[in-house]
Coordinates of C-alpha atoms in Angstrom, one line a residue:
Chain A
N2 CA -66.8 101.0 -8.4
A3 CA -63.9 102.5 -10.3
G4 CA -63.2 99.4 -12.5
V5 CA -59.5 99.5 -13.7
T6 CA -57.4 102.5 -12.7
Q7 CA -54.0 103.4 -14.0
T8 CA -51.4 105.9 -12.8
P9 CA -49.9 108.1 -14.1
K10 CA -52.0 109.3 -17.1
F11 CA -49.0 110.9 -18.8
Q12 CA -45.2 110.6 -18.3
V13 CA -42.1 111.9 -20.1
L14 CA -38.8 110.1 -19.4
K15 CA -35.3 110.5 -20.7
T16 CA -33.5 107.5 -22.2
G17 CA -32.1 105.3 -19.4
Q18 CA -34.5 106.4 -16.7
S19 CA -36.7 103.9 -14.9
M20 CA -40.3 104.1 -13.9
T21 CA -43.2 102.0 -12.7
L22 CA -46.7 102.1 -14.1
Q23 CA -49.4 101.2 -11.6
C24 CA -52.7 99.4 -12.2
A25 CA -55.4 98.4 -9.8
Q26 CA -58.9 96.8 -10.3
D27 CA -61.8 96.6 -7.9
M28 CA -63.8 93.9 -9.7
N29 CA -62.3 90.9 -7.8
H30 CA -60.8 89.6 -11.1
N31 CA -58.2 86.9 -11.0
S32 CA -56.4 87.8 -14.3
M33 CA -54.6 91.0 -15.2
Y34 CA -52.8 92.2 -18.3
W35 CA -50.4 94.9 -19.7
Y36 CA -50.6 95.9 -23.3
R37 CA -48.9 98.6 -25.4
Q38 CA -50.7 100.3 -28.2
D39 CA -48.8 101.8 -31.2
P40 CA -50.3 103.3 -34.3
G41 CA -51.3 100.7 -36.9
M42 CA -50.3 97.8 -34.7
G43 CA -53.3 97.3 -32.5
L44 CA -52.7 96.2 -28.9
R45 CA -49.8 93.9 -28.1
L46 CA -49.6 91.9 -24.9
I47 CA -46.5 92.6 -22.8
Y48 CA -47.1 90.5 -19.7
Y49 CA -50.1 88.9 -18.0
S50 CA -51.0 87.4 -14.7
A51 CA -53.5 84.6 -14.9
S52 CA -53.9 84.5 -11.2
E53 CA -52.4 86.0 -8.1
G54 CA -48.8 84.8 -7.7
T55 CA -48.2 84.0 -11.4
T56 CA -46.9 86.1 -14.3
D57 CA -46.1 85.2 -17.8
K58 CA -44.6 86.8 -20.9
G59 CA -46.7 88.0 -23.7
E60 CA -45.8 88.9 -27.2
V61 CA -43.4 91.8 -26.5
P62 CA -41.9 91.4 -23.0
N63 CA -38.3 92.6 -23.7
G64 CA -37.4 95.7 -21.6
Y65 CA -40.2 95.3 -19.1
N66 CA -40.8 93.6 -15.8
V67 CA -44.0 93.1 -13.9
S68 CA -45.2 92.5 -10.3
R69 CA -48.5 91.1 -9.2
L70 CA -48.5 92.8 -5.8
N71 CA -51.8 91.2 -4.7
K72 CA -55.1 90.3 -6.3
R73 CA -56.0 94.0 -7.0
E74 CA -52.7 95.4 -8.2
F75 CA -50.4 94.7 -11.2
S76 CA -47.5 97.0 -11.9
L77 CA -45.3 97.3 -15.0
R78 CA -41.7 98.5 -14.7
L79 CA -39.3 99.9 -17.2
E80 CA -35.8 99.5 -15.9
S81 CA -34.0 101.5 -18.5
A82 CA -36.4 103.3 -20.8
A83 CA -35.7 103.5 -24.5
P84 CA -37.3 105.7 -27.2
S85 CA -38.8 102.5 -28.7
Q86 CA -40.9 102.2 -25.5
T87 CA -42.8 105.4 -26.4
S88 CA -46.3 104.2 -26.5
V89 CA -49.7 104.1 -24.8
Y90 CA -49.9 101.5 -22.1
F91 CA -53.1 99.8 -21.1
C92 CA -53.9 97.6 -18.2
A93 CA -56.8 95.2 -18.3
S94 CA -58.4 92.6 -16.0
S95 CA -60.8 89.7 -16.4
R96 CA -62.2 86.7 -14.6
Q97 CA -60.0 83.6 -15.0
G98 CA -60.5 81.6 -18.1
I99 CA -61.8 82.9 -21.4
A100 CA -63.7 86.1 -20.6
E101 CA -64.0 89.7 -21.6
Q102 CA -61.3 92.0 -20.5
F103 CA -62.0 95.4 -18.9
F104 CA -59.5 98.1 -19.7
G105 CA -58.1 101.1 -17.9
P106 CA -57.9 104.6 -19.4
G107 CA -54.2 104.2 -20.4
T108 CA -50.9 105.8 -19.7
R109 CA -49.2 107.8 -22.4
L110 CA -45.5 107.5 -22.1
T111 CA -42.9 109.4 -24.1
V112 CA -39.2 108.5 -23.9
L113 CA -36.8 111.2 -25.2
Chain B
A376 CA -50.8 80.8 -32.9
Q377 CA -53.9 82.8 -33.5
S378 CA -54.0 86.0 -35.6
V379 CA -56.6 88.6 -36.5
T380 CA -56.7 90.7 -39.7
Q381 CA -58.8 93.8 -40.1
P382 CA -58.5 94.6 -43.8
D383 CA -59.8 98.2 -43.6
I384 CA -57.5 100.7 -41.9
H385 CA -59.9 103.5 -42.3
I386 CA -63.6 103.7 -43.3
T387 CA -65.8 106.8 -43.9
V388 CA -69.6 106.6 -43.9
S389 CA -72.3 109.1 -43.8
E390 CA -74.5 109.5 -40.8
G391 CA -77.6 107.2 -41.1
A392 CA -75.8 104.8 -43.5
S393 CA -75.2 101.2 -42.7
L394 CA -71.8 100.0 -41.6
E395 CA -69.9 96.7 -41.9
L396 CA -66.4 96.3 -40.4
R397 CA -64.5 93.3 -41.5
C398 CA -62.6 90.9 -39.3
N399 CA -60.8 87.6 -40.3
Y400 CA -59.2 85.4 -37.8
S401 CA -56.8 82.4 -37.9
Y402 CA -57.1 79.7 -35.3
G403 CA -57.3 75.9 -35.5
A404 CA -60.2 75.4 -33.0
T405 CA -63.3 77.2 -32.1
P406 CA -62.3 80.8 -31.3
Y407 CA -63.6 83.2 -28.7
L408 CA -64.2 86.5 -30.6
F409 CA -64.6 90.0 -29.4
W410 CA -65.2 93.5 -30.8
Y411 CA -64.0 96.5 -28.8
V412 CA -64.4 100.2 -29.5
Q413 CA -62.0 103.0 -28.5
S414 CA -62.9 106.6 -28.5
P415 CA -60.1 109.2 -28.7
G416 CA -58.0 109.3 -25.6
Q417 CA -60.0 106.5 -23.9
G418 CA -59.5 102.9 -23.1
L419 CA -61.3 100.0 -24.9
Q420 CA -64.9 99.2 -24.3
L421 CA -66.4 95.8 -25.2
L422 CA -69.1 96.0 -27.8
L423 CA -69.9 92.3 -28.1
K424 CA -68.5 88.8 -27.8
Y425 CA -69.0 85.3 -29.3
F426 CA -68.2 82.2 -27.3
S427 CA -70.6 79.6 -28.7
G428 CA -74.2 79.1 -29.7
D429 CA -76.1 81.5 -32.0
T430 CA -73.7 82.8 -34.6
L431 CA -75.4 86.2 -34.7
V432 CA -74.6 88.2 -31.6
Q433 CA -76.1 91.4 -30.4
G434 CA -74.1 94.0 -28.6
I435 CA -74.3 97.5 -27.1
K436 CA -75.1 100.7 -29.0
G437 CA -77.1 98.8 -31.7
F438 CA -74.1 96.8 -33.0
E439 CA -74.3 93.1 -34.1
A440 CA -71.7 90.7 -35.4
E441 CA -72.0 87.4 -37.3
F442 CA -69.6 84.5 -36.8
K443 CA -69.0 82.6 -40.0
R444 CA -66.8 79.6 -39.4
S445 CA -66.5 78.7 -43.1
Q446 CA -65.1 82.2 -43.9
S447 CA -63.1 82.6 -40.6
S448 CA -64.9 85.9 -40.2
F449 CA -66.6 87.9 -37.5
N450 CA -67.8 91.1 -39.2
L451 CA -69.3 93.9 -37.2
R452 CA -72.5 95.6 -38.5
K453 CA -74.8 98.5 -37.6
P454 CA -77.8 99.4 -39.7
S455 CA -77.7 103.1 -39.1
V456 CA -74.6 104.9 -38.0
H457 CA -74.6 107.9 -35.6
W458 CA -72.0 110.6 -35.4
S459 CA -71.1 109.4 -32.0
D460 CA -70.0 106.1 -33.5
A461 CA -66.8 107.7 -34.8
A462 CA -64.0 105.8 -33.1
E463 CA -61.5 103.0 -33.6
Y464 CA -62.7 99.5 -33.6
F465 CA -60.7 96.4 -32.7
C466 CA -61.5 92.8 -33.3
A467 CA -59.8 90.3 -31.0
V468 CA -59.6 86.5 -30.7
G469 CA -59.1 84.7 -27.4
A470 CA -57.9 81.1 -27.5
G471 CA -55.7 78.5 -25.8
T472 CA -55.5 77.0 -22.4
S473 CA -53.9 80.1 -20.9
G474 CA -57.2 81.8 -20.3
S475 CA -58.1 85.2 -21.7
R476 CA -55.0 85.9 -23.7
L477 CA -56.4 88.1 -26.5
T478 CA -54.8 88.8 -29.9
F479 CA -56.0 92.0 -31.4
G480 CA -56.3 93.2 -35.0
E481 CA -54.7 96.4 -36.1
G482 CA -57.9 98.3 -35.8
T483 CA -60.3 100.2 -38.2
Q484 CA -60.7 103.9 -37.8
L485 CA -64.3 105.0 -38.5
T486 CA -65.1 108.5 -39.6
V487 CA -68.8 109.6 -39.8
N488 CA -69.7 112.5 -42.1
P489 CA -72.8 114.6 -41.2

C-alpha cells in the first residue's frame, strides 16, 4: 500500500516549457487535490477533484490545468512555465466529504 | 471564506520542555480542524483532527489539541518535547459544502535544543 505517489521528485524547467506532474493514490479515495507550498505561505490549493469526472479551481489556479484521468490518478499540467511557478507541489487525496487528507512526498520544481 | 492564522513563525524549545503552538481560525459555522506536521523534505502527516464532540483531542506522537470556540482557537500541545519533534507544523480548517477543501495556516517552524 503505497498511499499517494508523485512523479517526478525534482524537475528543472526553462521559462516557457511545459510539463505534467503525475499523482496516483491506491486508497480508493474519491477526492484528490493539488497544492503548492512556498516559504511563509503555507499550502495553497491549486485545483481539486471532489470525485471522478469533476474538477474545480482552488485558490491559485492561474497557469495550471488538471486532469482526473480515473479514480486513482490526478495530473497537474503547466502549459508555459514561469519563474513564479517555482515551488514545491503536493498532491493529496481523501474520502469524499470532510475528511483528513493524505499527502504525497512532493515535487520540487524550479523554473529558470 | 475561512482563514487560519498561526501567529508564531518560529519557536525554539529545549528538549523535555512543554510546547504549545497557537492556531486561530475564522469561519462562521462549526469548523473542521486539523494539525499536520512536515519533516524536512517530506510530505505532510496528520497529527490530529477535530470534527465534533470532546473539545480536547488526542493525536499521534503524544500531541493533543483543544478546540475553544469562544476564542476561535485550536492550539496544539505536548507536555515534553523530543528532539525528533523538530519540524514544521501546520494548522488547517476544512469547511463548506465542497467537501474536504482545506485552508492552511502559514506554518510554525519548531526547533528543539538539546
